[in-house]
Amino acid sequence: MSASTTVLVADIGGTNARFALADLSLAAPLNQGSIVEYPVAQFGSLGDAAAHYLQEQGATASSGVFAVAGRVDGDEARITNHPWVISRSRTAAQLGFEQLHLINDFVAQAMSIALLGPADVVQIGGASWEPAPAGEPRNYCVIGPGTGLGVGGLVVRDGRNYPLATEGGHTSFAPANPEQIRILEILSAQFGRVSNERLVCGPGLVNIHRALSEITGVDPGQLAPSDVTARAAAGDAIATRAVEVFLEIFGAVAGDAVLVQGAWDGVFLTGGLVPRLLQQLQLSGFRPRFESKGRFTATMSQIPSMAIVHPCPGLLGATAYALDLQHATRGTPA
C-alpha cells in the first residue's frame, strides 16, 4: 500500500473498537485482512488504540476516518456507553495525521451503501435491488436495531454521497392492532412517552416480551435479549410471539422512515440484531407491515428492503466516506 492512498478507518463502539486499512487507489479499497478488533477498556484513549494498531500492523497512514457510536460535536466526540472523550485534533497530532475525520456511526452505516455489492445484502420481500450506475441520483434509508435504534439516510447526487444523520429512532410508537395498543399501555405506565426505540432494539425485544408476559399473567423474570431469542428458538410461545411482534413493528417503522425521507430507492437494515434474526426476518410480518401504508401500499411494494450481511459495514462506510472526500478534493465523481 502507498502511504499517500492508505487511510486508517475505525468503527468505535462502547465495548469494542475495530480498525482496518483502506487503499483508496483500489477498486475494493477496504482491506478485509487488516481488520482487527480490540476491547476499548484495553486502552486509555482512542489515540492509544489506533497507535497500537498501526504498530502491530507495521503500517503507516497520513489520514483517518473514525466512526464513533456517539455524538460528534465539532472537534469532540463522546462514546455513548464508554468514558472516552475524543478530541479530533489531539488524536490527529498523536498519530501524525494530516487529516482525521470523526463521524457518527450511523453516518458510516449510511455511507456503506455506496460500497455494498449484491453479496453484502439479503433481500427481504419481493422488491429487488442492485447498485446504482455511476452518476444516477438515489435516495436511501438505513435503519438498525442494536443497543438502540439508529436511523439515517444517504442522498446520492452528481456523483457525491450525502449521509443524513437523524434521531429517527426516537419518533413515537404507533400501534397497529389491539395487541400492540395493550403493549403501548403497559410500556406507557413505565416510560410515559413510548418511542420506537423502546420496542425496536435489544432492550426493546425484552420490553415486548415483558408486556406480552403481563398480558398472559406470567412473570418472566429478568431477561436479556439473548434469553428471549433463545427461548423462542426452544419453542417458548411468549418468546416466539415477542420476536414476531418485534419484527412486525420493525417493518412498520422502516416503512415510516422511507416515507419520511422519501427513500424510494430502498431501505437497508443493519445493526446487531439483523443478522441474528435473519431467518425469522425473511419469514416474518416485517414486509407486510413495511408495505401496509394505506394509499401508498402499492408504492411501498416496489421499494427494496435489504438486510446488510457484510461483517463490518461501519468500516466499509468509513472507507466510503474517505473515498468521497478524495473525489471532492480532486473534483471527480464518486
PDB file of N, CA and C in Angstrom, residues 87-154:
ATOM      1  N   SER A  87     -10.873  13.876  21.245  1.00  0.00           N
ATOM      2  CA  SER A  87     -10.544  15.140  20.586  1.00  0.00           C
ATOM      3  C   SER A  87      -9.950  14.816  19.213  1.00  0.00           C
ATOM      4  N   ARG A  88     -10.574  15.310  18.180  1.00  0.00           N
ATOM      5  CA  ARG A  88     -10.080  15.054  16.824  1.00  0.00           C
ATOM      6  C   ARG A  88      -8.678  15.618  16.636  1.00  0.00           C
ATOM      7  N   SER A  89      -8.466  16.851  17.067  1.00  0.00           N
ATOM      8  CA  SER A  89      -7.167  17.492  16.832  1.00  0.00           C
ATOM      9  C   SER A  89      -6.061  16.818  17.627  1.00  0.00           C
ATOM     10  N   ARG A  90      -6.328  16.476  18.896  1.00  0.00           N
ATOM     11  CA  ARG A  90      -5.290  15.831  19.700  1.00  0.00           C
ATOM     12  C   ARG A  90      -4.975  14.421  19.190  1.00  0.00           C
ATOM     13  N   THR A  91      -6.005  13.708  18.767  1.00  0.00           N
ATOM     14  CA  THR A  91      -5.782  12.358  18.243  1.00  0.00           C
ATOM     15  C   THR A  91      -4.990  12.417  16.940  1.00  0.00           C
ATOM     16  N   ALA A  92      -5.327  13.377  16.061  1.00  0.00           N
ATOM     17  CA  ALA A  92      -4.588  13.531  14.806  1.00  0.00           C
ATOM     18  C   ALA A  92      -3.122  13.854  15.081  1.00  0.00           C
ATOM     19  N   ALA A  93      -2.870  14.732  16.056  1.00  0.00           N
ATOM     20  CA  ALA A  93      -1.485  15.093  16.391  1.00  0.00           C
ATOM     21  C   ALA A  93      -0.731  13.886  16.950  1.00  0.00           C
ATOM     22  N   GLN A  94      -1.392  13.107  17.797  1.00  0.00           N
ATOM     23  CA  GLN A  94      -0.744  11.920  18.375  1.00  0.00           C
ATOM     24  C   GLN A  94      -0.343  10.922  17.292  1.00  0.00           C
ATOM     25  N   LEU A  95      -1.190  10.777  16.269  1.00  0.00           N
ATOM     26  CA  LEU A  95      -0.930   9.803  15.209  1.00  0.00           C
ATOM     27  C   LEU A  95      -0.102  10.381  14.066  1.00  0.00           C
ATOM     28  N   GLY A  96       0.141  11.686  14.082  1.00  0.00           N
ATOM     29  CA  GLY A  96       0.876  12.320  12.996  1.00  0.00           C
ATOM     30  C   GLY A  96       0.088  12.401  11.706  1.00  0.00           C
ATOM     31  N   PHE A  97      -1.243  12.500  11.818  1.00  0.00           N
ATOM     32  CA  PHE A  97      -2.103  12.537  10.635  1.00  0.00           C
ATOM     33  C   PHE A  97      -2.247  13.961  10.108  1.00  0.00           C
ATOM     34  N   GLU A  98      -2.261  14.078   8.789  1.00  0.00           N
ATOM     35  CA  GLU A  98      -2.561  15.366   8.170  1.00  0.00           C
ATOM     36  C   GLU A  98      -4.055  15.663   8.280  1.00  0.00           C
ATOM     37  N   GLN A  99      -4.880  14.619   8.203  1.00  0.00           N
ATOM     38  CA  GLN A  99      -6.330  14.782   8.299  1.00  0.00           C
ATOM     39  C   GLN A  99      -6.916  13.656   9.135  1.00  0.00           C
ATOM     40  N   LEU A 100      -7.897  13.993   9.961  1.00  0.00           N
ATOM     41  CA  LEU A 100      -8.659  12.994  10.694  1.00  0.00           C
ATOM     42  C   LEU A 100     -10.098  13.464  10.767  1.00  0.00           C
ATOM     43  N   HIS A 101     -11.001  12.593  10.394  1.00  0.00           N
ATOM     44  CA  HIS A 101     -12.423  12.929  10.414  1.00  0.00           C
ATOM     45  C   HIS A 101     -13.133  12.014  11.402  1.00  0.00           C
ATOM     46  N   LEU A 102     -13.923  12.613  12.295  1.00  0.00           N
ATOM     47  CA  LEU A 102     -14.793  11.878  13.197  1.00  0.00           C
ATOM     48  C   LEU A 102     -16.212  11.956  12.663  1.00  0.00           C
ATOM     49  N   ILE A 103     -16.856  10.806  12.509  1.00  0.00           N
ATOM     50  CA  ILE A 103     -18.225  10.779  12.010  1.00  0.00           C
ATOM     51  C   ILE A 103     -19.069   9.889  12.919  1.00  0.00           C
ATOM     52  N   ASN A 104     -20.343  10.166  12.976  1.00  0.00           N
ATOM     53  CA  ASN A 104     -21.268   9.332  13.738  1.00  0.00           C
ATOM     54  C   ASN A 104     -21.361   7.946  13.122  1.00  0.00           C
ATOM     55  N   ASP A 105     -21.601   6.940  13.958  1.00  0.00           N
ATOM     56  CA  ASP A 105     -21.621   5.568  13.443  1.00  0.00           C
ATOM     57  C   ASP A 105     -22.711   5.350  12.404  1.00  0.00           C
ATOM     58  N   PHE A 106     -23.844   6.064  12.503  1.00  0.00           N
ATOM     59  CA  PHE A 106     -24.883   5.852  11.502  1.00  0.00           C
ATOM     60  C   PHE A 106     -24.643   6.662  10.233  1.00  0.00           C
ATOM     61  N   VAL A 107     -23.782   7.666  10.303  1.00  0.00           N
ATOM     62  CA  VAL A 107     -23.277   8.264   9.061  1.00  0.00           C
ATOM     63  C   VAL A 107     -22.465   7.217   8.309  1.00  0.00           C
ATOM     64  N   ALA A 108     -21.639   6.459   9.044  1.00  0.00           N
ATOM     65  CA  ALA A 108     -20.865   5.394   8.409  1.00  0.00           C
ATOM     66  C   ALA A 108     -21.777   4.300   7.867  1.00  0.00           C
ATOM     67  N   GLN A 109     -22.799   3.923   8.630  1.00  0.00           N
ATOM     68  CA  GLN A 109     -23.727   2.902   8.139  1.00  0.00           C
ATOM     69  C   GLN A 109     -24.399   3.346   6.847  1.00  0.00           C
ATOM     70  N   ALA A 110     -24.789   4.614   6.782  1.00  0.00           N
ATOM     71  CA  ALA A 110     -25.402   5.133   5.559  1.00  0.00           C
ATOM     72  C   ALA A 110     -24.405   5.149   4.405  1.00  0.00           C
ATOM     73  N   MET A 111     -23.180   5.597   4.676  1.00  0.00           N
ATOM     74  CA  MET A 111     -22.174   5.663   3.621  1.00  0.00           C
ATOM     75  C   MET A 111     -21.798   4.282   3.099  1.00  0.00           C
ATOM     76  N   SER A 112     -21.949   3.257   3.912  1.00  0.00           N
ATOM     77  CA  SER A 112     -21.598   1.907   3.458  1.00  0.00           C
ATOM     78  C   SER A 112     -22.406   1.479   2.247  1.00  0.00           C
ATOM     79  N   ILE A 113     -23.603   2.036   2.087  1.00  0.00           N
ATOM     80  CA  ILE A 113     -24.450   1.670   0.947  1.00  0.00           C
ATOM     81  C   ILE A 113     -23.713   1.918  -0.367  1.00  0.00           C
ATOM     82  N   ALA A 114     -22.859   2.952  -0.390  1.00  0.00           N
ATOM     83  CA  ALA A 114     -22.136   3.305  -1.615  1.00  0.00           C
ATOM     84  C   ALA A 114     -21.183   2.207  -2.064  1.00  0.00           C
ATOM     85  N   LEU A 115     -20.743   1.351  -1.132  1.00  0.00           N
ATOM     86  CA  LEU A 115     -19.778   0.303  -1.475  1.00  0.00           C
ATOM     87  C   LEU A 115     -20.355  -1.108  -1.364  1.00  0.00           C
ATOM     88  N   LEU A 116     -21.620  -1.234  -1.010  1.00  0.00           N
ATOM     89  CA  LEU A 116     -22.222  -2.562  -0.888  1.00  0.00           C
ATOM     90  C   LEU A 116     -22.411  -3.194  -2.263  1.00  0.00           C
ATOM     91  N   GLY A 117     -22.146  -4.487  -2.338  1.00  0.00           N
ATOM     92  CA  GLY A 117     -22.426  -5.261  -3.535  1.00  0.00           C
ATOM     93  C   GLY A 117     -23.521  -6.265  -3.265  1.00  0.00           C
ATOM     94  N   PRO A 118     -23.994  -6.954  -4.299  1.00  0.00           N
ATOM     95  CA  PRO A 118     -25.079  -7.931  -4.115  1.00  0.00           C
ATOM     96  C   PRO A 118     -24.778  -8.998  -3.078  1.00  0.00           C
ATOM     97  N   ALA A 119     -23.515  -9.385  -2.920  1.00  0.00           N
ATOM     98  CA  ALA A 119     -23.171 -10.423  -1.945  1.00  0.00           C
ATOM     99  C   ALA A 119     -23.201  -9.908  -0.510  1.00  0.00           C
ATOM    100  N   ASP A 120     -23.304  -8.593  -0.323  1.00  0.00           N
ATOM    101  CA  ASP A 120     -23.265  -7.998   1.008  1.00  0.00           C
ATOM    102  C   ASP A 120     -24.649  -7.815   1.612  1.00  0.00           C
ATOM    103  N   VAL A 121     -25.701  -8.166   0.875  1.00  0.00           N
ATOM    104  CA  VAL A 121     -27.066  -7.937   1.341  1.00  0.00           C
ATOM    105  C   VAL A 121     -27.928  -9.164   1.069  1.00  0.00           C
ATOM    106  N   VAL A 122     -29.011  -9.273   1.822  1.00  0.00           N
ATOM    107  CA  VAL A 122     -30.017 -10.310   1.604  1.00  0.00           C
ATOM    108  C   VAL A 122     -31.354  -9.621   1.405  1.00  0.00           C
ATOM    109  N   GLN A 123     -32.023  -9.945   0.331  1.00  0.00           N
ATOM    110  CA  GLN A 123     -33.301  -9.322   0.000  1.00  0.00           C
ATOM    111  C   GLN A 123     -34.391  -9.808   0.946  1.00  0.00           C
ATOM    112  N   ILE A 124     -35.159  -8.852   1.483  1.00  0.00           N
ATOM    113  CA  ILE A 124     -36.317  -9.159   2.318  1.00  0.00           C
ATOM    114  C   ILE A 124     -37.561  -8.699   1.557  1.00  0.00           C
ATOM    115  N   GLY A 125     -38.390  -9.622   1.141  1.00  0.00           N
ATOM    116  CA  GLY A 125     -39.559  -9.261   0.355  1.00  0.00           C
ATOM    117  C   GLY A 125     -39.319  -9.422  -1.125  1.00  0.00           C
ATOM    118  N   GLY A 126     -40.279  -8.966  -1.928  1.00  0.00           N
ATOM    119  CA  GLY A 126     -40.241  -9.230  -3.359  1.00  0.00           C
ATOM    120  C   GLY A 126     -39.532  -8.199  -4.207  1.00  0.00           C
ATOM    121  N   ALA A 127     -39.218  -7.040  -3.660  1.00  0.00           N
ATOM    122  CA  ALA A 127     -38.585  -5.973  -4.443  1.00  0.00           C
ATOM    123  C   ALA A 127     -37.067  -6.148  -4.416  1.00  0.00           C
ATOM    124  N   SER A 128     -36.443  -6.170  -5.583  1.00  0.00           N
ATOM    125  CA  SER A 128     -35.004  -6.411  -5.678  1.00  0.00           C
ATOM    126  C   SER A 128     -34.236  -5.091  -5.762  1.00  0.00           C
ATOM    127  N   TRP A 129     -32.924  -5.193  -5.491  1.00  0.00           N
ATOM    128  CA  TRP A 129     -32.034  -4.019  -5.522  1.00  0.00           C
ATOM    129  C   TRP A 129     -30.739  -4.407  -6.194  1.00  0.00           C
ATOM    130  N   GLU A 130     -30.143  -3.450  -6.872  1.00  0.00           N
ATOM    131  CA  GLU A 130     -28.782  -3.596  -7.373  1.00  0.00           C
ATOM    132  C   GLU A 130     -28.096  -2.245  -7.294  1.00  0.00           C
ATOM    133  N   PRO A 131     -26.767  -2.229  -7.138  1.00  0.00           N
ATOM    134  CA  PRO A 131     -26.065  -0.947  -7.026  1.00  0.00           C
ATOM    135  C   PRO A 131     -26.377  -0.038  -8.207  1.00  0.00           C
ATOM    136  N   ALA A 132     -26.475   1.251  -7.915  1.00  0.00           N
ATOM    137  CA  ALA A 132     -26.841   2.220  -8.945  1.00  0.00           C
ATOM    138  C   ALA A 132     -25.693   2.466  -9.906  1.00  0.00           C
ATOM    139  N   PRO A 133     -25.976   2.652 -11.180  1.00  0.00           N
ATOM    140  CA  PRO A 133     -24.935   3.075 -12.118  1.00  0.00           C
ATOM    141  C   PRO A 133     -24.343   4.419 -11.684  1.00  0.00           C
ATOM    142  N   ALA A 134     -23.089   4.623 -11.993  1.00  0.00           N
ATOM    143  CA  ALA A 134     -22.395   5.850 -11.589  1.00  0.00           C
ATOM    144  C   ALA A 134     -23.126   7.083 -12.102  1.00  0.00           C
ATOM    145  N   GLY A 135     -23.287   8.062 -11.236  1.00  0.00           N
ATOM    146  CA  GLY A 135     -23.876   9.332 -11.619  1.00  0.00           C
ATOM    147  C   GLY A 135     -25.376   9.415 -11.471  1.00  0.00           C
ATOM    148  N   GLU A 136     -26.059   8.291 -11.235  1.00  0.00           N
ATOM    149  CA  GLU A 136     -27.515   8.342 -11.109  1.00  0.00           C
ATOM    150  C   GLU A 136     -27.931   8.752  -9.701  1.00  0.00           C
ATOM    151  N   PRO A 137     -28.929   9.624  -9.569  1.00  0.00           N
ATOM    152  CA  PRO A 137     -29.371  10.043  -8.234  1.00  0.00           C
ATOM    153  C   PRO A 137     -30.100   8.914  -7.511  1.00  0.00           C
ATOM    154  N   ARG A 138     -29.920   8.864  -6.203  1.00  0.00           N
ATOM    155  CA  ARG A 138     -30.578   7.857  -5.374  1.00  0.00           C
ATOM    156  C   ARG A 138     -30.902   8.441  -4.002  1.00  0.00           C
ATOM    157  N   ASN A 139     -31.993   7.958  -3.416  1.00  0.00           N
ATOM    158  CA  ASN A 139     -32.362   8.273  -2.033  1.00  0.00           C
ATOM    159  C   ASN A 139     -32.538   6.962  -1.279  1.00  0.00           C
ATOM    160  N   TYR A 140     -31.689   6.726  -0.274  1.00  0.00           N
ATOM    161  CA  TYR A 140     -31.738   5.504   0.510  1.00  0.00           C
ATOM    162  C   TYR A 140     -31.975   5.827   1.980  1.00  0.00           C
ATOM    163  N   CYS A 141     -32.531   4.863   2.686  1.00  0.00           N
ATOM    164  CA  CYS A 141     -32.676   4.926   4.128  1.00  0.00           C
ATOM    165  C   CYS A 141     -31.891   3.774   4.742  1.00  0.00           C
ATOM    166  N   VAL A 142     -31.367   3.965   5.956  1.00  0.00           N
ATOM    167  CA  VAL A 142     -30.718   2.896   6.699  1.00  0.00           C
ATOM    168  C   VAL A 142     -31.282   2.910   8.111  1.00  0.00           C
ATOM    169  N   ILE A 143     -31.593   1.727   8.629  1.00  0.00           N
ATOM    170  CA  ILE A 143     -32.195   1.628   9.956  1.00  0.00           C
ATOM    171  C   ILE A 143     -31.645   0.389  10.638  1.00  0.00           C
ATOM    172  N   GLY A 144     -31.309   0.506  11.917  1.00  0.00           N
ATOM    173  CA  GLY A 144     -30.660  -0.618  12.569  1.00  0.00           C
ATOM    174  C   GLY A 144     -30.951  -0.733  14.046  1.00  0.00           C
ATOM    175  N   PRO A 145     -31.550  -1.853  14.478  1.00  0.00           N
ATOM    176  CA  PRO A 145     -31.723  -2.106  15.900  1.00  0.00           C
ATOM    177  C   PRO A 145     -30.519  -2.811  16.503  1.00  0.00           C
ATOM    178  N   GLY A 146     -29.971  -2.218  17.530  1.00  0.00           N
ATOM    179  CA  GLY A 146     -28.884  -2.815  18.297  1.00  0.00           C
ATOM    180  C   GLY A 146     -29.149  -2.508  19.750  1.00  0.00           C
ATOM    181  N   THR A 147     -28.213  -1.837  20.425  1.00  0.00           N
ATOM    182  CA  THR A 147     -28.464  -1.370  21.782  1.00  0.00           C
ATOM    183  C   THR A 147     -29.576  -0.336  21.782  1.00  0.00           C
ATOM    184  N   GLY A 148     -29.641   0.461  20.714  1.00  0.00           N
ATOM    185  CA  GLY A 148     -30.724   1.406  20.475  1.00  0.00           C
ATOM    186  C   GLY A 148     -31.237   1.213  19.061  1.00  0.00           C
ATOM    187  N   LEU A 149     -31.952   2.202  18.549  1.00  0.00           N
ATOM    188  CA  LEU A 149     -32.456   2.146  17.176  1.00  0.00           C
ATOM    189  C   LEU A 149     -31.878   3.311  16.394  1.00  0.00           C
ATOM    190  N   GLY A 150     -30.976   3.018  15.471  1.00  0.00           N
ATOM    191  CA  GLY A 150     -30.377   4.051  14.639  1.00  0.00           C
ATOM    192  C   GLY A 150     -31.125   4.196  13.334  1.00  0.00           C
ATOM    193  N   VAL A 151     -31.258   5.437  12.884  1.00  0.00           N
ATOM    194  CA  VAL A 151     -31.926   5.730  11.613  1.00  0.00           C
ATOM    195  C   VAL A 151     -31.110   6.796  10.887  1.00  0.00           C
ATOM    196  N   GLY A 152     -30.820   6.556   9.626  1.00  0.00           N
ATOM    197  CA  GLY A 152     -30.097   7.531   8.822  1.00  0.00           C
ATOM    198  C   GLY A 152     -30.510   7.432   7.377  1.00  0.00           C
ATOM    199  N   GLY A 153     -29.796   8.138   6.531  1.00  0.00           N
ATOM    200  CA  GLY A 153     -30.125   8.117   5.114  1.00  0.00           C
ATOM    201  C   GLY A 153     -28.910   8.449   4.271  1.00  0.00           C
ATOM    202  N   LEU A 154     -29.039   8.210   2.979  1.00  0.00           N
ATOM    203  CA  LEU A 154     -27.977   8.548   2.031  1.00  0.00           C
ATOM    204  C   LEU A 154     -28.622   9.123   0.780  1.00  0.00           C
TER     205      LEU A 154
END
